[in-house]
Tab-separated table of N, CA and C in Angstrom:
chain	number	residue	atom	x	y	z
W	1	UNK	N	0.830	-1.266	-0.030
W	1	UNK	CA	-0.068	0.086	-0.102
W	1	UNK	C	0.901	1.341	0.011
W	2	UNK	N	2.011	1.298	0.662
W	2	UNK	CA	2.736	2.490	0.817
W	2	UNK	C	3.670	2.680	-0.459
W	3	UNK	N	3.982	1.711	-1.116
W	3	UNK	CA	4.876	1.933	-2.245
W	3	UNK	C	4.532	2.986	-3.202
W	4	UNK	N	3.329	3.191	-3.685
W	4	UNK	CA	3.132	4.341	-4.617
W	4	UNK	C	3.236	5.710	-3.883
W	5	UNK	N	3.069	5.690	-2.576
W	5	UNK	CA	3.246	6.921	-1.822
W	5	UNK	C	4.668	7.368	-1.613
W	6	UNK	N	5.582	6.363	-1.654
W	6	UNK	CA	7.027	6.619	-1.370
W	6	UNK	C	7.677	7.309	-2.540
W	7	UNK	N	7.081	7.165	-3.735
W	7	UNK	CA	7.793	7.785	-4.950
W	7	UNK	C	7.397	9.258	-4.876
W	8	UNK	N	8.469	10.057	-4.896
W	8	UNK	CA	8.343	11.479	-4.834
W	8	UNK	C	8.368	12.008	-3.412
W	9	UNK	N	8.323	11.200	-2.270
W	9	UNK	CA	8.418	11.777	-0.985
W	9	UNK	C	9.894	11.949	-0.621
W	10	UNK	N	10.045	12.860	0.351
W	10	UNK	CA	11.515	13.007	0.849
W	10	UNK	C	12.117	11.685	1.351
W	11	UNK	N	13.300	11.577	1.194
W	11	UNK	CA	14.037	10.217	1.470
W	11	UNK	C	13.727	9.815	2.948
W	12	UNK	N	13.227	8.753	3.164
W	12	UNK	CA	13.082	8.031	4.422
W	12	UNK	C	13.338	6.636	4.300
W	13	UNK	N	13.630	5.996	5.345
W	13	UNK	CA	13.849	4.505	5.421
W	13	UNK	C	12.559	3.878	5.553
W	14	UNK	N	12.127	3.159	4.451
W	14	UNK	CA	10.779	2.580	4.414
W	14	UNK	C	10.537	1.493	5.416
W	15	UNK	N	11.607	0.940	6.132
W	15	UNK	CA	11.356	0.011	7.062
W	15	UNK	C	11.136	0.714	8.529
W	16	UNK	N	11.306	1.982	8.458
W	16	UNK	CA	11.130	2.626	9.797
W	16	UNK	C	9.775	3.331	9.965
W	17	UNK	N	8.794	2.959	9.110
W	17	UNK	CA	7.350	3.381	9.281
W	17	UNK	C	6.882	2.839	10.543
W	18	UNK	N	6.464	3.780	11.417
W	18	UNK	CA	5.982	3.284	12.680
W	18	UNK	C	4.383	3.120	12.728
W	19	UNK	N	3.804	3.759	11.733
W	19	UNK	CA	2.342	3.732	11.683
W	19	UNK	C	1.796	4.186	10.291
W	20	UNK	N	0.850	3.522	9.921
W	20	UNK	CA	0.101	3.953	8.604
W	20	UNK	C	-1.374	3.741	8.730
W	21	UNK	N	-2.130	4.597	8.188
W	21	UNK	CA	-3.561	4.494	8.081
W	21	UNK	C	-4.097	4.977	6.828
W	22	UNK	N	-5.241	4.443	6.318
W	22	UNK	CA	-5.755	4.921	5.084
W	22	UNK	C	-7.224	4.801	5.153
W	23	UNK	N	-7.954	5.803	4.427
W	23	UNK	CA	-9.348	5.700	4.316
W	23	UNK	C	-9.885	6.150	2.901
W	24	UNK	N	-10.852	5.467	2.389
W	24	UNK	CA	-11.403	5.864	1.138
W	24	UNK	C	-12.436	6.896	1.448
W	25	UNK	N	-12.544	7.949	0.517
W	25	UNK	CA	-13.499	9.000	0.729
W	25	UNK	C	-14.395	9.098	-0.593
W	26	UNK	N	-15.723	9.176	-0.390
W	26	UNK	CA	-16.610	9.256	-1.561
W	26	UNK	C	-16.627	10.730	-2.188
W	27	UNK	N	-17.082	10.873	-3.309
W	27	UNK	CA	-17.151	12.010	-4.077
W	27	UNK	C	-18.275	12.922	-3.443
W	28	UNK	N	-18.199	13.295	-2.275
W	28	UNK	CA	-19.179	14.232	-1.695
W	28	UNK	C	-18.306	15.127	-0.724
W	29	UNK	N	-18.724	16.448	-0.701
W	29	UNK	CA	-17.958	17.429	0.236
W	29	UNK	C	-18.068	17.007	1.666
W	30	UNK	N	-19.083	16.102	2.090
W	30	UNK	CA	-19.120	15.736	3.408
W	30	UNK	C	-17.874	14.920	3.801
W	31	UNK	N	-17.255	14.301	2.747
W	31	UNK	CA	-15.998	13.585	2.963
W	31	UNK	C	-14.918	14.296	3.646
W	32	UNK	N	-14.936	15.622	3.437
W	32	UNK	CA	-13.841	16.403	4.108
W	32	UNK	C	-14.064	16.375	5.628
W	33	UNK	N	-15.284	16.346	6.177
W	33	UNK	CA	-15.501	16.264	7.594
W	33	UNK	C	-15.054	14.769	8.016
W	34	UNK	N	-15.312	13.740	7.229
W	34	UNK	CA	-14.917	12.412	7.508
W	34	UNK	C	-13.412	12.317	7.579
W	35	UNK	N	-12.684	13.028	6.579
W	35	UNK	CA	-11.275	12.967	6.598
W	35	UNK	C	-10.692	13.583	7.910
W	36	UNK	N	-11.263	14.712	8.310
W	36	UNK	CA	-10.743	15.355	9.446
W	36	UNK	C	-11.021	14.407	10.768
W	37	UNK	N	-12.106	13.740	10.812
W	37	UNK	CA	-12.391	12.850	11.910
W	37	UNK	C	-11.403	11.689	11.912
W	38	UNK	N	-11.289	11.152	10.692
W	38	UNK	CA	-10.227	9.978	10.552
W	38	UNK	C	-8.815	10.456	11.030
W	39	UNK	N	-8.503	11.651	10.649
W	39	UNK	CA	-7.187	12.257	11.038
W	39	UNK	C	-7.111	12.367	12.445
W	40	UNK	N	-8.199	12.965	13.094
W	40	UNK	CA	-8.132	13.158	14.633
W	40	UNK	C	-7.944	11.835	15.330
W	41	UNK	N	-8.708	10.787	14.942
W	41	UNK	CA	-8.619	9.481	15.606
W	41	UNK	C	-7.236	8.822	15.402
W	42	UNK	N	-6.797	8.959	14.249
W	42	UNK	CA	-5.409	8.370	13.850
W	42	UNK	C	-4.260	9.111	14.685
W	43	UNK	N	-4.276	10.388	14.647
W	43	UNK	CA	-3.347	11.153	15.329
W	43	UNK	C	-3.399	10.886	16.870
W	44	UNK	N	-4.598	10.779	17.396
W	44	UNK	CA	-4.879	10.449	18.816
W	44	UNK	C	-4.201	9.007	19.156
W	45	UNK	N	-4.465	8.116	18.201
W	45	UNK	CA	-3.857	6.743	18.510
W	45	UNK	C	-2.365	6.699	18.516
W	46	UNK	N	-1.817	7.704	17.735
W	46	UNK	CA	-0.364	7.694	17.662
W	46	UNK	C	0.272	8.819	18.662
W	47	UNK	N	-0.548	9.305	19.488
W	47	UNK	CA	0.015	10.229	20.609
W	47	UNK	C	0.354	11.610	20.018
W	48	UNK	N	-0.223	12.033	18.898
W	48	UNK	CA	0.119	13.303	18.259
W	48	UNK	C	-1.091	14.260	18.213
W	49	UNK	N	-1.801	14.206	19.244
W	49	UNK	CA	-2.963	15.182	19.383
W	49	UNK	C	-2.574	16.680	19.233
W	50	UNK	N	-1.447	17.031	19.714
W	50	UNK	CA	-1.039	18.420	19.533
W	50	UNK	C	-0.760	18.853	18.092
W	51	UNK	N	-0.596	17.995	17.202
W	51	UNK	CA	-0.419	18.336	15.788
W	51	UNK	C	-1.661	18.410	14.944
W	52	UNK	N	-2.946	18.134	15.630
W	52	UNK	CA	-4.111	17.876	14.990
W	52	UNK	C	-4.440	19.181	14.118
W	53	UNK	N	-4.487	20.337	14.721
W	53	UNK	CA	-4.905	21.561	14.065
W	53	UNK	C	-4.358	21.788	12.756
W	54	UNK	N	-2.997	21.868	12.710
W	54	UNK	CA	-2.174	22.136	11.484
W	54	UNK	C	-2.460	20.869	10.412
W	55	UNK	N	-2.376	19.597	10.812
W	55	UNK	CA	-2.521	18.521	10.076
W	55	UNK	C	-3.976	18.567	9.428
W	56	UNK	N	-4.923	18.728	10.316
W	56	UNK	CA	-6.423	18.730	9.893
W	56	UNK	C	-6.598	19.742	8.860
W	57	UNK	N	-6.025	21.038	9.049
W	57	UNK	CA	-6.208	22.017	8.054
W	57	UNK	C	-5.640	21.555	6.668
W	58	UNK	N	-4.436	21.026	6.659
W	58	UNK	CA	-3.804	20.539	5.504
W	58	UNK	C	-4.664	19.399	4.783
W	59	UNK	N	-5.074	18.493	5.651
W	59	UNK	CA	-5.890	17.337	5.161
W	59	UNK	C	-7.145	17.913	4.435
W	60	UNK	N	-7.704	18.875	5.199
W	60	UNK	CA	-9.019	19.488	4.551
W	60	UNK	C	-8.803	20.049	3.277
W	61	UNK	N	-7.725	20.754	3.167
W	61	UNK	CA	-7.403	21.437	1.877
W	61	UNK	C	-7.094	20.420	0.787
W	62	UNK	N	-6.316	19.516	1.104
W	62	UNK	CA	-5.860	18.407	0.059
W	62	UNK	C	-7.089	17.723	-0.461
W	63	UNK	N	-7.998	17.167	0.467
W	63	UNK	CA	-9.194	16.585	0.207
W	63	UNK	C	-10.219	17.344	-0.636
W	64	UNK	N	-10.307	18.624	-0.178
W	64	UNK	CA	-11.244	19.550	-1.006
W	64	UNK	C	-10.701	19.838	-2.407
W	65	UNK	N	-9.467	20.084	-2.500
W	65	UNK	CA	-8.870	20.265	-3.845
W	65	UNK	C	-9.110	19.012	-4.826
W	66	UNK	N	-8.916	17.838	-4.116
W	66	UNK	CA	-9.041	16.553	-4.928
W	66	UNK	C	-10.526	16.499	-5.449
W	67	UNK	N	-11.473	16.787	-4.537
W	67	UNK	CA	-12.993	16.755	-4.847
W	67	UNK	C	-13.320	17.815	-5.819
W	68	UNK	N	-12.711	18.994	-5.781
W	68	UNK	CA	-13.176	20.001	-6.638
W	68	UNK	C	-12.504	20.040	-8.014
W	69	UNK	N	-11.249	19.618	-7.953
W	69	UNK	CA	-10.461	19.849	-9.189
W	69	UNK	C	-9.849	18.471	-9.787
W	70	UNK	N	-9.962	17.327	-9.235
W	70	UNK	CA	-9.316	16.215	-9.631
W	70	UNK	C	-10.339	15.127	-10.105
W	71	UNK	N	-11.600	15.294	-9.889
W	71	UNK	CA	-12.478	14.174	-10.356
W	71	UNK	C	-13.132	14.603	-11.702
W	72	UNK	N	-13.526	13.486	-12.372
W	72	UNK	CA	-14.266	13.771	-13.838
W	72	UNK	C	-15.459	14.583	-13.420
W	73	UNK	N	-15.995	15.382	-14.451
W	73	UNK	CA	-17.070	16.156	-14.188
W	73	UNK	C	-18.268	15.503	-13.775
W	74	UNK	N	-18.550	14.170	-14.189
W	74	UNK	CA	-19.654	13.488	-13.768
W	74	UNK	C	-19.623	13.069	-12.271
W	75	UNK	N	-18.467	13.112	-11.761
W	75	UNK	CA	-18.235	12.588	-10.302
W	75	UNK	C	-17.993	13.793	-9.352
W	76	UNK	N	-17.873	14.995	-9.944
W	76	UNK	CA	-17.501	16.232	-9.090
W	76	UNK	C	-18.663	16.616	-8.314
W	77	UNK	N	-18.553	16.912	-6.937
W	77	UNK	CA	-19.673	17.108	-6.146
W	77	UNK	C	-20.103	18.642	-6.156
W	78	UNK	N	-20.819	19.050	-7.131
W	78	UNK	CA	-21.349	20.480	-7.305
W	78	UNK	C	-22.797	20.484	-7.020
W	79	UNK	N	-23.318	19.469	-6.667
W	79	UNK	CA	-24.797	19.491	-6.439
W	79	UNK	C	-25.435	18.300	-7.093
W	80	UNK	N	-26.617	17.811	-6.708
W	80	UNK	CA	-27.337	16.812	-7.276
W	80	UNK	C	-26.854	15.443	-6.575
W	81	UNK	N	-27.232	14.377	-7.194
W	81	UNK	CA	-26.866	13.053	-6.568
W	81	UNK	C	-25.443	12.721	-7.054
W	82	UNK	N	-24.554	12.100	-6.177
W	82	UNK	CA	-23.261	11.827	-6.370
W	82	UNK	C	-23.034	10.398	-6.301
W	83	UNK	N	-22.020	9.897	-7.226
W	83	UNK	CA	-21.845	8.426	-7.069
W	83	UNK	C	-21.147	8.091	-5.490
W	84	UNK	N	-21.391	6.797	-5.103
W	84	UNK	CA	-20.997	6.561	-3.791
W	84	UNK	C	-19.545	5.953	-3.816
W	85	UNK	N	-19.053	5.639	-4.990
W	85	UNK	CA	-17.852	4.962	-4.963
W	85	UNK	C	-16.713	5.795	-4.492
W	86	UNK	N	-15.641	5.286	-3.748
W	86	UNK	CA	-14.608	6.040	-3.312
W	86	UNK	C	-13.842	6.595	-4.455
W	87	UNK	N	-13.811	7.874	-4.516
W	87	UNK	CA	-13.004	8.691	-5.612
W	87	UNK	C	-11.619	9.102	-5.101
W	88	UNK	N	-11.467	9.396	-3.872
W	88	UNK	CA	-10.353	9.982	-3.338
W	88	UNK	C	-9.854	9.027	-2.142
W	89	UNK	N	-8.719	8.933	-1.828
W	89	UNK	CA	-8.128	8.122	-0.707
W	89	UNK	C	-7.169	8.944	0.040
W	90	UNK	N	-7.284	9.047	1.430
W	90	UNK	CA	-6.401	9.693	2.322
W	90	UNK	C	-5.486	8.694	3.050
W	91	UNK	N	-4.206	8.974	3.039
W	91	UNK	CA	-3.233	8.045	3.671
W	91	UNK	C	-2.582	8.924	4.592
W	92	UNK	N	-2.320	8.369	5.849
W	92	UNK	CA	-1.449	9.069	6.933
W	92	UNK	C	-0.407	8.097	7.210
W	93	UNK	N	0.944	8.511	7.237
W	93	UNK	CA	2.057	7.674	7.509
W	93	UNK	C	2.899	8.474	8.580
W	94	UNK	N	3.394	7.616	9.524
W	94	UNK	CA	4.248	8.255	10.554
W	94	UNK	C	5.474	7.421	10.595
W	95	UNK	N	6.566	8.219	10.707
W	95	UNK	CA	7.896	7.717	10.981
W	95	UNK	C	8.282	8.357	12.302
W	96	UNK	N	9.427	8.058	12.983
W	96	UNK	CA	9.567	8.546	14.306
W	96	UNK	C	9.813	10.203	14.247
W	97	UNK	N	10.253	10.676	13.216
W	97	UNK	CA	10.391	12.196	13.033
W	97	UNK	C	9.601	12.934	12.008
W	98	UNK	N	8.704	12.103	11.392
W	98	UNK	CA	7.990	12.684	10.244
W	98	UNK	C	6.651	12.111	10.252
W	99	UNK	N	5.592	13.013	9.703
W	99	UNK	CA	4.289	12.603	9.426
W	99	UNK	C	4.047	13.002	7.985
W	100	UNK	N	3.411	12.077	7.223
W	100	UNK	CA	3.120	12.481	5.878
W	100	UNK	C	1.559	12.215	5.710
W	101	UNK	N	0.982	13.266	5.213
W	101	UNK	CA	-0.499	13.047	4.835
W	101	UNK	C	-0.476	13.214	3.280
W	102	UNK	N	-1.164	12.057	2.743
W	102	UNK	CA	-1.185	12.015	1.292
W	102	UNK	C	-2.577	11.705	0.757
W	103	UNK	N	-2.969	12.492	-0.276
W	103	UNK	CA	-4.361	12.214	-0.854
W	103	UNK	C	-4.075	11.834	-2.354
W	104	UNK	N	-4.681	10.696	-2.579
W	104	UNK	CA	-4.743	10.093	-3.951
W	104	UNK	C	-5.966	10.520	-4.612
W	105	UNK	N	-5.860	10.833	-5.915
W	105	UNK	CA	-7.020	11.120	-6.780
W	105	UNK	C	-6.827	10.580	-8.160
W	106	UNK	N	-7.987	10.583	-8.952
W	106	UNK	CA	-7.789	9.900	-10.268
W	106	UNK	C	-7.195	10.856	-11.317
W	107	UNK	N	-6.983	12.016	-11.110
W	107	UNK	CA	-6.471	13.000	-12.112
W	107	UNK	C	-4.937	12.980	-12.139
W	108	UNK	N	-4.473	13.092	-13.424
W	108	UNK	CA	-3.033	13.156	-13.533
W	108	UNK	C	-2.414	14.726	-13.696
W	109	UNK	N	-3.483	15.615	-13.606
W	109	UNK	CA	-3.087	16.961	-13.740
W	109	UNK	C	-2.366	17.465	-12.500
W	110	UNK	N	-1.340	18.303	-12.980
W	110	UNK	CA	-0.592	19.093	-11.841
W	110	UNK	C	-1.544	19.776	-10.893
W	111	UNK	N	-1.352	19.709	-9.595
W	111	UNK	CA	-2.271	20.463	-8.681
W	111	UNK	C	-1.980	21.859	-8.617
W	112	UNK	N	-3.089	22.662	-8.892
W	112	UNK	CA	-3.013	24.112	-8.581
W	112	UNK	C	-2.187	25.046	-9.301
W	113	UNK	N	-1.396	24.613	-10.326
W	113	UNK	CA	-0.520	25.543	-11.047
W	113	UNK	C	0.380	26.198	-10.045
W	114	UNK	N	0.424	27.540	-10.025
W	114	UNK	CA	1.223	28.265	-9.007
W	114	UNK	C	0.329	28.754	-7.880
W	115	UNK	N	-0.252	27.779	-7.173
W	115	UNK	CA	-1.170	27.915	-6.008
W	115	UNK	C	-2.550	28.345	-6.454
W	116	UNK	N	-2.836	28.506	-7.836
W	116	UNK	CA	-4.234	28.934	-8.121
W	116	UNK	C	-4.803	28.110	-9.297
W	117	UNK	N	-5.755	27.287	-8.990
W	117	UNK	CA	-6.332	26.523	-10.031
W	117	UNK	C	-7.146	27.484	-11.000
W	118	UNK	N	-7.139	27.086	-12.305
W	118	UNK	CA	-7.930	27.915	-13.164
W	118	UNK	C	-9.449	28.037	-12.778
W	119	UNK	N	-9.985	29.151	-12.939
W	119	UNK	CA	-11.316	29.369	-12.513
W	119	UNK	C	-12.192	29.639	-13.792
W	120	UNK	N	-13.290	28.946	-13.677
W	120	UNK	CA	-14.245	29.124	-14.853
W	120	UNK	C	-15.637	29.218	-14.330
W	121	UNK	N	-16.535	29.724	-15.157
W	121	UNK	CA	-17.956	29.856	-14.761
W	121	UNK	C	-18.550	28.502	-14.614
W	122	UNK	N	-18.071	27.432	-15.104
W	122	UNK	CA	-18.649	26.226	-15.135
W	122	UNK	C	-18.328	25.396	-13.822
W	123	UNK	N	-17.242	25.762	-13.093
W	123	UNK	CA	-16.928	25.116	-11.953
W	123	UNK	C	-17.641	25.679	-10.723
W	124	UNK	N	-17.712	24.872	-9.647
W	124	UNK	CA	-18.451	25.251	-8.496
W	124	UNK	C	-17.711	25.915	-7.325
W	125	UNK	N	-16.511	26.552	-7.697
W	125	UNK	CA	-15.699	27.196	-6.848
W	125	UNK	C	-16.263	28.484	-6.538
W	126	UNK	N	-16.402	28.901	-5.226
W	126	UNK	CA	-16.747	30.305	-4.859
W	126	UNK	C	-15.547	31.044	-4.600
W	127	UNK	N	-14.509	30.331	-3.937
W	127	UNK	CA	-13.217	30.934	-3.636
W	127	UNK	C	-12.217	29.882	-4.055
W	128	UNK	N	-11.066	30.332	-4.620
W	128	UNK	CA	-10.040	29.336	-4.952
W	128	UNK	C	-8.744	30.020	-4.890
W	129	UNK	N	-7.664	29.093	-4.861
W	129	UNK	CA	-6.317	29.658	-5.047
W	129	UNK	C	-5.617	29.808	-3.606
W	130	UNK	N	-6.375	29.591	-2.511
W	130	UNK	CA	-5.688	29.819	-1.235
W	130	UNK	C	-5.315	28.372	-0.720
W	131	UNK	N	-5.930	27.231	-1.131
W	131	UNK	CA	-5.734	25.970	-0.539
W	131	UNK	C	-4.186	25.509	-0.573
W	132	UNK	N	-3.513	25.568	-1.701
W	132	UNK	CA	-2.170	25.007	-1.624
W	132	UNK	C	-1.157	26.073	-0.885
W	133	UNK	N	-1.630	27.335	-0.995
W	133	UNK	CA	-0.782	28.262	-0.247
W	133	UNK	C	-0.847	27.935	1.227
W	134	UNK	N	-2.048	27.549	1.868
W	134	UNK	CA	-2.267	27.076	3.185
W	134	UNK	C	-1.344	25.854	3.451
W	135	UNK	N	-1.426	24.942	2.527
W	135	UNK	CA	-0.746	23.674	2.660
W	135	UNK	C	0.765	24.020	2.714
W	136	UNK	N	1.245	24.908	1.847
W	136	UNK	CA	2.702	25.277	1.967
W	136	UNK	C	3.005	25.944	3.249
W	137	UNK	N	2.063	26.744	3.745
W	137	UNK	CA	2.346	27.599	4.981
W	137	UNK	C	2.396	26.643	6.151
W	138	UNK	N	1.492	25.594	6.303
W	138	UNK	CA	1.333	24.967	7.573
W	138	UNK	C	2.139	23.618	7.613
W	139	UNK	N	2.602	23.139	6.412
W	139	UNK	CA	3.297	21.868	6.463
W	139	UNK	C	4.812	22.317	6.269
W	140	UNK	N	5.827	21.308	6.477
W	140	UNK	CA	7.151	21.568	6.373
W	140	UNK	C	7.593	21.484	4.935
W	141	UNK	N	6.754	20.775	4.102
W	141	UNK	CA	7.157	20.520	2.753
W	141	UNK	C	5.912	19.854	2.077
W	142	UNK	N	5.752	20.037	0.823
W	142	UNK	CA	4.686	19.320	0.094
W	142	UNK	C	5.129	19.083	-1.287
W	143	UNK	N	4.352	18.253	-1.984
W	143	UNK	CA	4.742	17.982	-3.391
W	143	UNK	C	3.595	16.908	-3.941
W	144	UNK	N	4.026	16.517	-5.115
W	144	UNK	CA	2.931	15.619	-5.821
W	144	UNK	C	3.755	14.772	-6.751
W	145	UNK	N	3.046	13.661	-7.148
W	145	UNK	CA	3.680	12.845	-8.264
W	145	UNK	C	2.647	11.985	-8.790
W	146	UNK	N	2.842	11.753	-10.225
W	146	UNK	CA	1.710	10.864	-10.817
W	146	UNK	C	1.968	9.372	-10.260
W	147	UNK	N	0.930	8.524	-10.120
W	147	UNK	CA	0.984	7.193	-9.767
W	147	UNK	C	1.714	6.397	-10.885
W	148	UNK	N	2.355	5.387	-10.626
W	148	UNK	CA	3.108	4.452	-11.489
W	148	UNK	C	2.356	3.084	-11.728
W	149	UNK	N	2.717	2.432	-12.628
W	149	UNK	CA	2.215	1.099	-12.905
W	149	UNK	C	0.782	1.148	-13.481
W	150	UNK	N	-0.053	0.229	-12.853
W	150	UNK	CA	-1.397	0.170	-13.366
W	150	UNK	C	-2.288	1.258	-12.672
W	151	UNK	N	-1.890	1.873	-11.624
W	151	UNK	CA	-2.630	2.892	-11.013
W	151	UNK	C	-2.548	4.116	-11.931
W	152	UNK	N	-3.712	4.894	-11.927
W	152	UNK	CA	-3.733	6.094	-12.690
W	152	UNK	C	-4.135	7.250	-11.594
W	153	UNK	N	-3.663	8.450	-11.961
W	153	UNK	CA	-3.945	9.561	-11.101
W	153	UNK	C	-2.715	10.060	-10.455
W	154	UNK	N	-2.816	10.627	-9.281
W	154	UNK	CA	-1.629	11.297	-8.673
W	154	UNK	C	-1.901	11.226	-7.127
W	155	UNK	N	-0.765	11.598	-6.387
W	155	UNK	CA	-0.754	11.701	-5.011
W	155	UNK	C	-0.165	13.040	-4.698
W	156	UNK	N	-0.988	13.846	-3.871
W	156	UNK	CA	-0.404	15.098	-3.362
W	156	UNK	C	-0.238	14.790	-1.853
W	157	UNK	N	1.082	15.162	-1.422
W	157	UNK	CA	1.374	14.888	-0.018
W	157	UNK	C	1.924	16.121	0.640
W	158	UNK	N	1.857	16.052	1.908
W	158	UNK	CA	2.413	17.196	2.805
W	158	UNK	C	3.174	16.494	3.939
W	159	UNK	N	4.334	17.079	4.190
W	159	UNK	CA	5.244	16.434	5.327
W	159	UNK	C	5.207	17.409	6.542
W	160	UNK	N	5.065	16.821	7.717
W	160	UNK	CA	5.270	17.566	8.947
W	160	UNK	C	6.425	16.875	9.685
W	161	UNK	N	7.352	17.711	10.143
W	161	UNK	CA	8.451	17.278	10.938
W	161	UNK	C	7.848	17.191	12.383
W	162	UNK	N	8.247	15.989	13.131
W	162	UNK	CA	7.835	15.781	14.396
W	162	UNK	C	9.000	16.060	15.383
W	163	UNK	N	8.830	16.762	16.342
W	163	UNK	CA	9.833	17.119	17.190
W	163	UNK	C	9.608	16.378	18.632
W	164	UNK	N	10.728	16.074	19.288
W	164	UNK	CA	10.618	15.357	20.554
W	164	UNK	C	10.008	16.251	21.631
């Protein structure tokens, strides 16, 4: 499960992973609340409650961006009935000194250009362009990479350094 996420991440010893958790998220904006709840319970299990605010903000932005910009038009949650299939996946991985939040989505497009996704009258964005700026501000590093092999899409990740 972790192999596709390691590509493009800062160098770490893959055998030193001390925890990992993953959840599938449906193509509904309510999934952002579920992602925050999943993050809270996972960080609590790992004894990282003090990092919740920053990590949850980043998780919220990454999941929101995936739902708004990375889904095919027919699956994008702009209103009406939505497919229940998992369209986005959240991964949390912990090493002794690092925490990575990674969101996998089906699009191979670069996330957000230079912090601002293109805005059109057809999309459902009321505000845009601040999400990846917040990710950059609250995490220690972030990036993305296309998935390899039979998987299609990309992973957008954010790294948090953990201090003793």
